[in-house]
mmCIF file of C-alpha atoms and ligand atoms in Angstrom:
data_model
loop_
_atom_site.group_PDB
_atom_site.id
_atom_site.type_symbol
_atom_site.label_atom_id
_atom_site.label_comp_id
_atom_site.label_asym_id
_atom_site.label_seq_id
_atom_site.Cartn_x
_atom_site.Cartn_y
_atom_site.Cartn_z
ATOM 1 C CA UNK W 1 52.699 64.010 3.426
ATOM 2 C CA UNK W 2 55.709 62.388 4.924
ATOM 3 C CA UNK W 3 54.784 60.028 7.774
ATOM 4 C CA UNK W 4 57.521 59.127 10.204
ATOM 5 C CA UNK W 5 55.430 58.293 13.262
ATOM 6 C CA UNK W 6 54.729 54.510 12.897
ATOM 7 C CA UNK W 7 55.157 53.996 16.634
ATOM 8 C CA UNK W 8 52.041 56.124 17.047
ATOM 9 C CA UNK W 9 50.013 54.260 14.519
ATOM 10 C CA UNK W 10 50.565 52.761 11.033
ATOM 11 C CA UNK W 11 48.626 53.236 7.746
ATOM 12 C CA UNK W 12 46.170 50.432 6.864
ATOM 13 C CA UNK W 13 47.098 48.592 3.615
ATOM 14 C CA UNK W 14 44.390 48.242 1.055
ATOM 15 C CA UNK W 15 44.108 44.472 1.471
ATOM 16 C CA UNK W 16 43.496 44.944 5.227
ATOM 17 C CA UNK W 17 40.727 47.476 4.512
ATOM 18 C CA UNK W 18 39.261 45.076 1.933
ATOM 19 C CA UNK W 19 39.267 42.141 4.446
ATOM 20 C CA UNK W 20 37.400 44.361 6.860
ATOM 21 C CA UNK W 21 34.921 45.651 4.254
ATOM 22 C CA UNK W 22 34.078 42.124 3.208
ATOM 23 C CA UNK W 23 32.958 41.390 6.781
ATOM 24 C CA UNK W 24 31.238 44.662 7.360
ATOM 25 C CA UNK W 25 29.274 44.553 4.112
ATOM 26 C CA UNK W 26 28.339 40.906 3.795
ATOM 27 C CA UNK W 27 29.316 38.798 6.828
ATOM 28 C CA UNK W 28 27.439 40.654 9.468
ATOM 29 C CA UNK W 29 26.473 37.565 11.466
ATOM 30 C CA UNK W 30 26.930 37.514 15.236
ATOM 31 C CA UNK W 31 29.334 34.639 16.052
ATOM 32 C CA UNK W 32 27.048 33.598 18.922
ATOM 33 C CA UNK W 33 23.976 33.090 16.668
ATOM 34 C CA UNK W 34 22.987 29.528 16.020
ATOM 35 C CA UNK W 35 22.106 29.776 12.292
ATOM 36 C CA UNK W 36 24.673 29.492 9.607
ATOM 37 C CA UNK W 37 25.339 33.310 9.259
ATOM 38 C CA UNK W 38 26.498 33.105 12.964
ATOM 39 C CA UNK W 39 28.151 29.672 13.012
ATOM 40 C CA UNK W 40 30.113 30.550 9.826
ATOM 41 C CA UNK W 41 31.295 33.777 11.480
ATOM 42 C CA UNK W 42 32.306 31.867 14.576
ATOM 43 C CA UNK W 43 34.493 29.653 12.408
ATOM 44 C CA UNK W 44 36.064 32.678 10.743
ATOM 45 C CA UNK W 45 36.833 34.287 14.074
ATOM 46 C CA UNK W 46 38.728 31.159 15.097
ATOM 47 C CA UNK W 47 40.584 31.222 11.831
ATOM 48 C CA UNK W 48 41.583 34.824 12.449
ATOM 49 C CA UNK W 49 42.543 33.883 16.002
ATOM 50 C CA UNK W 50 44.836 31.181 14.650
ATOM 51 C CA UNK W 51 46.453 33.755 12.288
ATOM 52 C CA UNK W 52 47.172 36.290 15.017
ATOM 53 C CA UNK W 53 48.329 33.482 17.367
ATOM 54 C CA UNK W 54 50.789 32.255 14.630
ATOM 55 C CA UNK W 55 52.170 35.835 14.444
ATOM 56 C CA UNK W 56 52.566 35.897 18.212
ATOM 57 C CA UNK W 57 53.978 32.418 18.491
ATOM 58 C CA UNK W 58 51.418 31.074 20.870
ATOM 59 C CA UNK W 59 48.609 28.516 20.769
ATOM 60 C CA UNK W 60 45.388 29.912 19.443
ATOM 61 C CA UNK W 61 43.465 28.719 22.442
ATOM 62 C CA UNK W 62 45.515 30.886 24.685
ATOM 63 C CA UNK W 63 45.041 34.083 22.653
ATOM 64 C CA UNK W 64 42.145 36.500 23.564
ATOM 65 C CA UNK W 65 41.000 39.496 21.579
ATOM 66 C CA UNK W 66 40.726 42.829 23.337
ATOM 67 C CA UNK W 67 39.733 46.315 22.200
ATOM 68 C CA UNK W 68 43.315 47.750 22.249
ATOM 69 C CA UNK W 69 46.813 47.447 23.768
ATOM 70 C CA UNK W 70 45.704 49.572 26.640
ATOM 71 C CA UNK W 71 42.974 47.158 27.533
ATOM 72 C CA UNK W 72 45.369 44.249 27.321
ATOM 73 C CA UNK W 73 47.834 45.911 29.629
ATOM 74 C CA UNK W 74 45.090 46.798 32.218
ATOM 75 C CA UNK W 75 43.705 43.301 32.037
ATOM 76 C CA UNK W 76 47.052 41.586 32.290
ATOM 77 C CA UNK W 77 48.079 43.465 35.460
ATOM 78 C CA UNK W 78 44.709 42.976 37.082
ATOM 79 C CA UNK W 79 44.677 39.227 36.237
ATOM 80 C CA UNK W 80 48.128 38.705 37.622
ATOM 81 C CA UNK W 81 47.413 40.676 40.769
ATOM 82 C CA UNK W 82 44.168 38.746 41.282
ATOM 83 C CA UNK W 83 45.744 35.329 40.837
ATOM 84 C CA UNK W 84 48.453 36.187 43.419
ATOM 85 C CA UNK W 85 46.197 38.117 45.794
ATOM 86 C CA UNK W 86 47.102 35.750 48.610
ATOM 87 C CA UNK W 87 50.818 35.906 47.833
ATOM 88 C CA UNK W 88 51.228 39.583 48.278
ATOM 89 C CA UNK W 89 50.658 43.116 47.128
ATOM 90 C CA UNK W 90 53.900 44.107 45.538
ATOM 91 C CA UNK W 91 54.376 44.810 41.825
ATOM 92 C CA UNK W 92 57.634 45.490 39.919
ATOM 93 C CA UNK W 93 57.553 47.682 36.859
ATOM 94 C CA UNK W 94 59.660 50.409 35.249
ATOM 95 C CA UNK W 95 59.493 54.198 35.171
ATOM 96 C CA UNK W 96 59.431 54.019 31.376
ATOM 97 C CA UNK W 97 56.413 51.913 30.710
ATOM 98 C CA UNK W 98 53.482 53.110 28.620
ATOM 99 C CA UNK W 99 50.857 54.965 30.562
ATOM 100 C CA UNK W 100 48.529 51.952 30.160
ATOM 101 C CA UNK W 101 50.755 50.067 32.570
ATOM 102 C CA UNK W 102 51.779 53.021 34.783
ATOM 103 C CA UNK W 103 48.271 54.196 35.330
ATOM 104 C CA UNK W 104 46.984 50.747 36.193
ATOM 105 C CA UNK W 105 49.860 50.520 38.675
ATOM 106 C CA UNK W 106 48.825 53.828 40.105
ATOM 107 C CA UNK W 107 45.257 52.530 40.474
ATOM 108 C CA UNK W 108 46.589 49.374 42.177
ATOM 109 C CA UNK W 109 48.685 51.567 44.438
ATOM 110 C CA UNK W 110 45.515 53.392 45.526
ATOM 111 C CA UNK W 111 44.028 49.958 46.294
ATOM 112 C CA UNK W 112 46.905 49.106 48.601
ATOM 113 C CA UNK W 113 49.605 47.688 46.412
ATOM 114 C CA UNK W 114 53.247 48.691 46.663
ATOM 115 C CA UNK W 115 54.835 49.506 43.338
ATOM 116 C CA UNK W 116 58.604 49.366 42.617
ATOM 117 C CA UNK W 117 59.251 51.520 39.498
ATOM 118 C CA UNK W 118 62.763 50.690 38.280
ATOM 119 C CA UNK W 119 64.760 53.613 36.857
ATOM 120 C CA UNK W 120 66.689 53.165 33.561
ATOM 121 C CA UNK W 121 70.289 54.402 33.153
ATOM 122 C CA UNK W 122 70.850 57.492 30.971
ATOM 123 C CA UNK W 123 70.846 55.284 27.850
ATOM 124 C CA UNK W 124 67.385 53.979 28.738
ATOM 125 C CA UNK W 125 68.584 50.462 29.731
ATOM 126 C CA UNK W 126 67.175 48.338 32.502
ATOM 127 C CA UNK W 127 68.955 45.055 33.156
ATOM 128 C CA UNK W 128 67.469 41.671 34.004
ATOM 129 C CA UNK W 129 69.525 41.686 37.228
ATOM 130 C CA UNK W 130 67.970 45.003 38.229
ATOM 131 C CA UNK W 131 64.462 43.537 37.723
ATOM 132 C CA UNK W 132 65.179 40.191 39.473
ATOM 133 C CA UNK W 133 66.736 41.913 42.468
ATOM 134 C CA UNK W 134 63.579 43.889 43.015
ATOM 135 C CA UNK W 135 61.466 40.702 43.190
ATOM 136 C CA UNK W 136 60.392 39.743 46.768
ATOM 137 C CA UNK W 137 58.493 36.889 48.305
ATOM 138 C CA UNK W 138 55.260 39.089 48.172
ATOM 139 C CA UNK W 139 55.759 40.174 44.550
ATOM 140 C CA UNK W 140 52.525 39.324 42.696
ATOM 141 C CA UNK W 141 53.560 40.570 39.278
ATOM 142 C CA UNK W 142 56.361 41.945 37.226
ATOM 143 C CA UNK W 143 55.400 44.057 34.231
ATOM 144 C CA UNK W 144 58.183 45.186 31.866
ATOM 145 C CA UNK W 145 57.655 46.291 28.306
ATOM 146 C CA UNK W 146 59.348 44.530 25.356
ATOM 147 C CA UNK W 147 60.276 47.587 23.344
ATOM 148 C CA UNK W 148 60.106 51.129 24.689
ATOM 149 C CA UNK W 149 57.851 53.247 22.403
ATOM 150 C CA UNK W 150 59.850 56.408 22.828
ATOM 151 C CA UNK W 151 63.447 55.176 22.808
ATOM 152 C CA UNK W 152 63.370 51.831 20.972
ATOM 153 C CA UNK W 153 65.135 50.199 23.838
ATOM 154 C CA UNK W 154 64.651 46.428 23.953
ATOM 155 C CA UNK W 155 64.253 44.988 27.412
ATOM 156 C CA UNK W 156 65.556 41.504 28.298
ATOM 157 C CA UNK W 157 62.233 39.712 28.865
ATOM 158 C CA UNK W 158 63.595 36.281 28.109
ATOM 159 C CA UNK W 159 66.341 36.656 30.663
ATOM 160 C CA UNK W 160 63.885 37.950 33.267
ATOM 161 C CA UNK W 161 61.518 35.040 32.591
ATOM 162 C CA UNK W 162 64.396 32.665 32.943
ATOM 163 C CA UNK W 163 65.534 34.063 36.243
ATOM 164 C CA UNK W 164 62.198 34.767 37.822
ATOM 165 C CA UNK W 165 61.382 31.251 39.221
ATOM 166 C CA UNK W 166 64.558 31.294 41.326
ATOM 167 C CA UNK W 167 63.486 34.593 42.914
ATOM 168 C CA UNK W 168 59.825 33.731 43.277
ATOM 169 C CA UNK W 169 58.206 30.874 41.456
ATOM 170 C CA UNK W 170 54.678 32.274 41.829
ATOM 171 C CA UNK W 171 55.309 35.792 40.533
ATOM 172 C CA UNK W 172 53.684 36.286 37.180
ATOM 173 C CA UNK W 173 55.436 38.150 34.258
ATOM 174 C CA UNK W 174 53.578 40.464 31.947
ATOM 175 C CA UNK W 175 55.152 42.177 28.969
ATOM 176 C CA UNK W 176 53.637 44.973 26.968
ATOM 177 C CA UNK W 177 54.793 43.857 23.547
ATOM 178 C CA UNK W 178 52.864 46.510 21.581
ATOM 179 C CA UNK W 179 55.991 47.963 19.960
ATOM 180 C CA UNK W 180 57.625 44.604 19.480
ATOM 181 C CA UNK W 181 54.857 42.968 17.515
ATOM 182 C CA UNK W 182 55.439 40.894 15.269
ATOM 183 C CA UNK W 183 59.161 40.345 15.864
ATOM 184 C CA UNK W 184 58.910 37.874 18.819
ATOM 185 C CA UNK W 185 57.444 34.592 19.766
ATOM 186 C CA UNK W 186 55.499 34.477 23.041
ATOM 187 C CA UNK W 187 56.720 30.953 23.604
ATOM 188 C CA UNK W 188 60.382 32.047 23.424
ATOM 189 C CA UNK W 189 59.784 35.188 25.543
ATOM 190 C CA UNK W 190 58.469 33.044 28.395
ATOM 191 C CA UNK W 191 56.217 35.747 29.787
ATOM 192 C CA UNK W 192 52.886 34.658 31.356
ATOM 193 C CA UNK W 193 50.920 37.521 29.823
ATOM 194 C CA UNK W 194 51.767 39.343 26.490
ATOM 195 C CA UNK W 195 49.694 42.212 25.178
ATOM 196 C CA UNK W 196 49.694 43.559 21.620
ATOM 197 C CA UNK W 197 47.717 45.998 19.469
ATOM 198 C CA UNK W 198 46.657 45.806 15.839
ATOM 199 C CA UNK W 199 47.078 49.448 14.765
ATOM 200 C CA UNK W 200 50.838 49.434 15.233
ATOM 201 C CA UNK W 201 51.273 46.765 12.506
ATOM 202 C CA UNK W 202 48.941 48.087 9.834
ATOM 203 C CA UNK W 203 45.726 46.735 11.368
ATOM 204 C CA UNK W 204 42.719 48.741 12.449
ATOM 205 C CA UNK W 205 42.536 50.766 15.629
ATOM 206 C CA UNK W 206 40.240 49.329 18.314
ATOM 207 C CA UNK W 207 41.489 45.776 18.507
ATOM 208 C CA UNK W 208 44.346 44.011 20.334
ATOM 209 C CA UNK W 209 45.074 40.715 21.835
ATOM 210 C CA UNK W 210 46.572 39.106 24.961
ATOM 211 C CA UNK W 211 48.351 35.841 25.209
ATOM 212 C CA UNK W 212 47.443 34.279 28.565
ATOM 213 C CA UNK W 213 49.881 31.579 29.452
ATOM 214 C CA UNK W 214 49.134 28.274 31.266
ATOM 215 C CA UNK W 215 50.352 29.535 34.663
ATOM 216 C CA UNK W 216 47.205 31.769 34.804
ATOM 217 C CA UNK W 217 44.739 29.354 36.334
ATOM 218 C CA UNK W 218 41.134 30.435 36.026
ATOM 219 C CA UNK W 219 42.046 33.993 35.137
ATOM 220 C CA UNK W 220 39.677 36.639 36.301
ATOM 221 C CA UNK W 221 37.437 37.694 33.429
ATOM 222 C CA UNK W 222 38.001 41.248 32.253
ATOM 223 C CA UNK W 223 34.302 41.764 31.283
ATOM 224 C CA UNK W 224 31.397 39.619 32.590
ATOM 225 C CA UNK W 225 28.528 38.921 30.263
ATOM 226 C CA UNK W 226 27.657 36.603 27.395
ATOM 227 C CA UNK W 227 30.855 34.463 27.797
ATOM 228 C CA UNK W 228 32.635 35.313 24.551
ATOM 229 C CA UNK W 229 36.390 34.783 24.386
ATOM 230 C CA UNK W 230 36.252 31.708 26.507
ATOM 231 C CA UNK W 231 34.264 33.621 29.150
ATOM 232 C CA UNK W 232 37.228 35.917 29.862
ATOM 233 C CA UNK W 233 36.168 38.893 27.823
ATOM 234 C CA UNK W 234 32.451 39.034 27.145
ATOM 235 C CA UNK W 235 31.056 41.284 24.420
ATOM 236 C CA UNK W 236 30.160 40.586 20.850
ATOM 237 C CA UNK W 237 33.366 39.999 18.882
ATOM 238 C CA UNK W 238 34.500 42.994 16.787
ATOM 239 C CA UNK W 239 34.467 40.779 13.694
ATOM 240 C CA UNK W 240 35.620 43.288 11.025
ATOM 241 C CA UNK W 241 38.368 44.614 13.328
ATOM 242 C CA UNK W 242 39.586 41.129 14.064
ATOM 243 C CA UNK W 243 39.535 40.231 10.357
ATOM 244 C CA UNK W 244 41.683 43.302 9.678
ATOM 245 C CA UNK W 245 43.997 42.434 12.521
ATOM 246 C CA UNK W 246 44.503 38.871 11.175
ATOM 247 C CA UNK W 247 45.238 40.188 7.650
ATOM 248 C CA UNK W 248 47.687 42.768 8.889
ATOM 249 C CA UNK W 249 49.442 40.114 11.062
ATOM 250 C CA UNK W 250 49.630 37.749 8.039
ATOM 251 C CA UNK W 251 51.107 40.455 5.823
ATOM 252 C CA UNK W 252 53.713 41.367 8.428
ATOM 253 C CA UNK W 253 54.718 37.745 8.891
ATOM 254 C CA UNK W 254 55.073 37.162 5.121
ATOM 255 C CA UNK W 255 57.681 40.054 4.925
ATOM 256 C CA UNK W 256 59.139 39.857 8.421
ATOM 257 C CA UNK W 257 62.750 39.368 7.463
ATOM 258 C CA UNK W 258 62.857 41.713 4.502
ATOM 259 C CA UNK W 259 61.016 44.398 6.498
ATOM 260 C CA UNK W 260 63.378 44.117 9.462
ATOM 261 C CA UNK W 261 66.348 44.402 7.205
ATOM 262 C CA UNK W 262 64.913 47.435 5.506
ATOM 263 C CA UNK W 263 63.984 49.169 8.809
ATOM 264 C CA UNK W 264 67.459 48.579 10.220
ATOM 265 C CA UNK W 265 69.015 50.054 7.118
ATOM 266 C CA UNK W 266 66.701 53.024 7.146
ATOM 267 C CA UNK W 267 67.257 53.704 10.850
ATOM 268 C CA UNK W 268 71.054 53.692 10.362
ATOM 269 C CA UNK W 269 70.674 55.981 7.431
ATOM 270 C CA UNK W 270 68.382 58.351 9.368
ATOM 271 C CA UNK W 271 70.789 58.337 12.423
ATOM 272 C CA UNK W 272 73.654 59.325 10.140
ATOM 273 C CA UNK W 273 71.743 62.139 8.402
ATOM 274 C CA UNK W 274 70.224 63.506 11.627
ATOM 275 C CA UNK W 275 73.446 63.437 13.715
ATOM 276 C CA UNK W 276 75.192 65.447 11.012
ATOM 277 C CA UNK W 277 73.061 68.371 11.987
ATOM 278 C CA UNK W 278 74.696 70.712 14.504
ATOM 279 C CA UNK W 279 73.380 70.338 18.035
ATOM 280 C CA UNK W 280 71.657 67.040 17.160
ATOM 281 C CA UNK W 281 72.575 64.331 19.745
ATOM 282 C CA UNK W 282 71.530 60.652 20.175
ATOM 283 C CA UNK W 283 69.121 59.803 22.941
ATOM 284 C CA UNK W 284 69.121 56.338 24.558
ATOM 285 C CA UNK W 285 70.708 53.311 22.960
ATOM 286 C CA UNK W 286 67.569 51.822 21.522
ATOM 287 C CA UNK W 287 68.146 49.084 19.032
ATOM 288 C CA UNK W 288 64.584 48.374 17.771
ATOM 289 C CA UNK W 289 64.873 48.890 14.000
ATOM 290 C CA UNK W 290 61.707 51.080 13.704
ATOM 291 C CA UNK W 291 62.332 53.699 16.385
ATOM 292 C CA UNK W 292 65.008 56.482 16.499
ATOM 293 C CA UNK W 293 65.153 58.997 19.356
ATOM 294 C CA UNK W 294 67.479 62.053 19.030
ATOM 295 C CA UNK W 295 67.529 65.546 20.496
ATOM 296 C CA UNK W 296 68.093 68.818 18.916
ATOM 297 C CA UNK W 297 69.553 70.118 22.122
ATOM 298 C CA UNK W 298 68.220 73.464 23.093
ATOM 299 C CA UNK W 299 65.331 73.539 20.614
ATOM 300 C CA UNK W 300 61.980 72.709 22.267
ATOM 301 C CA UNK W 301 60.619 69.569 20.738
ATOM 302 C CA UNK W 302 57.035 70.780 20.489
ATOM 303 C CA UNK W 303 58.165 73.670 18.285
ATOM 304 C CA UNK W 304 60.038 71.242 16.103
ATOM 305 C CA UNK W 305 57.038 68.975 15.731
ATOM 306 C CA UNK W 306 54.788 71.920 14.976
ATOM 307 C CA UNK W 307 57.225 73.366 12.404
ATOM 308 C CA UNK W 308 57.682 70.061 10.634
ATOM 309 C CA UNK W 309 53.967 69.361 10.887
ATOM 310 C CA UNK W 310 53.199 72.602 9.030
ATOM 311 C CA UNK W 311 55.377 71.294 6.198
ATOM 312 C CA UNK W 312 53.496 67.978 6.175
ATOM 313 C CA UNK W 313 56.190 65.979 7.950
ATOM 314 C CA UNK W 314 54.878 63.912 10.891
ATOM 315 C CA UNK W 315 57.240 63.092 13.689
ATOM 316 C CA UNK W 316 56.612 63.002 17.397
ATOM 317 C CA UNK W 317 57.965 64.696 20.522
ATOM 318 C CA UNK W 318 58.247 61.599 22.674
ATOM 319 C CA UNK W 319 55.031 59.555 22.755
ATOM 320 C CA UNK W 320 51.855 60.620 20.979
ATOM 321 C CA UNK W 321 49.976 59.400 24.064
ATOM 322 C CA UNK W 322 51.297 62.311 26.098
ATOM 323 C CA UNK W 323 49.398 65.031 24.270
ATOM 324 C CA UNK W 324 51.953 67.707 24.656
ATOM 325 C CA UNK W 325 52.825 67.027 28.329
ATOM 326 C CA UNK W 326 56.482 66.366 29.128
ATOM 327 C CA UNK W 327 57.332 62.740 28.641
ATOM 328 C CA UNK W 328 57.903 60.607 31.748
ATOM 329 C CA UNK W 329 60.310 58.435 29.731
ATOM 330 C CA UNK W 330 62.546 61.396 28.813
ATOM 331 C CA UNK W 331 62.348 62.589 32.455
ATOM 332 C CA UNK W 332 63.466 59.158 33.710
ATOM 333 C CA UNK W 333 66.699 59.417 31.611
ATOM 334 C CA UNK W 334 67.745 62.443 33.713
ATOM 335 C CA UNK W 335 69.291 64.139 30.736
ATOM 336 C CA UNK W 336 70.775 67.611 30.790
ATOM 337 C CA UNK W 337 67.942 70.150 30.454
ATOM 338 C CA UNK W 338 68.757 71.241 26.921
ATOM 339 C CA UNK W 339 68.928 67.748 25.683
ATOM 340 C CA UNK W 340 65.700 66.675 27.443
ATOM 341 C CA UNK W 341 63.867 69.678 25.920
ATOM 342 C CA UNK W 342 64.692 68.718 22.339
ATOM 343 C CA UNK W 343 63.886 65.041 22.268
ATOM 344 C CA UNK W 344 62.105 63.943 19.103
ATOM 345 C CA UNK W 345 61.189 60.497 17.862
ATOM 346 C CA UNK W 346 61.165 59.265 14.254
ATOM 347 C CA UNK W 347 59.650 55.883 13.665
ATOM 348 C CA UNK W 348 59.557 53.968 10.470
ATOM 349 C CA UNK W 349 57.444 51.309 8.669
ATOM 350 C CA UNK W 350 57.759 49.135 5.654
ATOM 351 C CA UNK W 351 56.464 51.873 3.363
ATOM 352 C CA UNK W 352 59.065 54.478 4.497
ATOM 353 C CA UNK W 353 61.687 55.608 2.033
ATOM 354 C CA UNK W 354 65.107 57.191 2.081
ATOM 355 C CA UNK W 355 63.551 60.238 0.472
ATOM 356 C CA UNK W 356 61.210 60.516 3.500
ATOM 357 C CA UNK W 357 64.175 60.606 5.744
ATOM 358 C CA UNK W 358 66.021 63.096 3.539
ATOM 359 C CA UNK W 359 63.015 65.396 3.569
ATOM 360 C CA UNK W 360 62.790 65.224 7.408
ATOM 361 C CA UNK W 361 66.575 65.759 7.833
ATOM 362 C CA UNK W 362 66.376 68.769 5.531
ATOM 363 C CA UNK W 363 63.481 70.354 7.492
ATOM 364 C CA UNK W 364 65.277 69.727 10.783
ATOM 365 C CA UNK W 365 68.424 71.374 9.510
ATOM 366 C CA UNK W 366 66.322 74.417 8.396
ATOM 367 C CA UNK W 367 64.608 74.517 11.749
ATOM 368 C CA UNK W 368 68.028 74.526 13.450
ATOM 369 C CA UNK W 369 69.428 77.184 11.117
ATOM 370 C CA UNK W 370 66.515 79.537 11.164
ATOM 371 C CA UNK W 371 65.743 79.808 14.802
ATOM 372 C CA UNK W 372 67.752 80.700 17.876
ATOM 373 C CA UNK W 373 67.883 78.007 20.560
ATOM 374 C CA UNK W 374 65.300 78.699 23.168
ATOM 375 C CA UNK W 375 67.096 77.330 26.127
HETATM 376 N N1 LIG I 1 51.866 50.064 24.944
HETATM 377 C C1 LIG I 1 52.755 50.710 24.121
HETATM 378 C C2 LIG I 1 54.236 50.412 24.333
HETATM 379 C C3 LIG I 1 52.356 51.548 23.190
HETATM 380 O O1 LIG I 1 53.173 52.170 22.376
HETATM 381 C C4 LIG I 1 50.949 51.846 23.078
HETATM 382 C C5 LIG I 1 50.469 52.831 22.060
HETATM 383 O O2 LIG I 1 51.083 53.783 21.779
HETATM 384 C C6 LIG I 1 50.039 51.135 23.883
HETATM 385 C C7 LIG I 1 50.527 50.308 24.798
HETATM 386 C C8 LIG I 1 48.590 51.345 23.791
HETATM 387 O O3 LIG I 1 48.053 50.642 22.698
HETATM 388 P P1 LIG I 1 46.584 51.124 22.199
HETATM 389 O O4 LIG I 1 46.790 52.383 21.428
HETATM 390 O O5 LIG I 1 46.152 49.998 21.271
HETATM 391 O O6 LIG I 1 45.740 51.218 23.345
#
């Protein structure tokens, strides 16, 4: 199998699975228990918290484990809206966020919030000035992703964080950094809330984390109960998941620079190979090294994905989270119909090889040559 869909999820390295197995098999204590099996586990959870916090560039005491990136996005928006409930009911976001943010905004809209959804240009870009101009005296929160999962566009979070106090010193800034992890430091980004997910970096599914910055005073707990996670997210800690998350984060940090260099090289190589195919055009101007969006203009993307899938080559038609529905991200680019119809995403990880890219490019060329365009 040739896997080119790392933005959907990543394979779990053996050492991550081993770290999880060790906990599942032998270290089954509940961190809240008072005997040594529990107190030892509590210490280990704090060690894993420190490891993930180091990868996120934030203090461990401000990092809280969640069950996934979606949960972190939901919680962040709700926490920011709650803190600023007396300030106003306006939220600024973009039309190209992950549905975890967009759907939470839709819920908030039903509860009386006004949502400004900023539109990108045809290249997928949204500027800091565009975001800052949309901020008003009643803006409770701004939520802008760090890296777009379909286009690889990097949004200027640092610049937004820098300019925000002049527009409204109380507005809180959230960034969904799921696709940017581990290539940033929460401290440098300057956002008040940063959400990430383990399974995009070779950790297990079902665990994520949120950095909650000091401007969040008495944040509203996500789940009420036994008081775990500093009382903010009750529920017995998913110890094996957290152990795997920490191990994956450590592995990524150890190889951060070499992985980034390899991904950038691979992406440039893939771009060159793919754009040599007739009717293949670039989509967006994303610069994240692990995501490449292109379009086989006129060839419906779902057919391409199915054809390649039948040959054991995994790529995606936009985001895996859309389950075959047209992507709101592609729609927001307002591309010509034939281009929009053929958008595919290749995404890479440290294990991806040039041979994987060659196999994919070959299959795409055959797909192009053997079928008439449908549009
Ligand atoms: N945000 C972005 C940008 C994503 O790409 C994803 C997953 O695809 C999520 C949030 C959701 O993360 P999770 O699958 O952990 O809920």
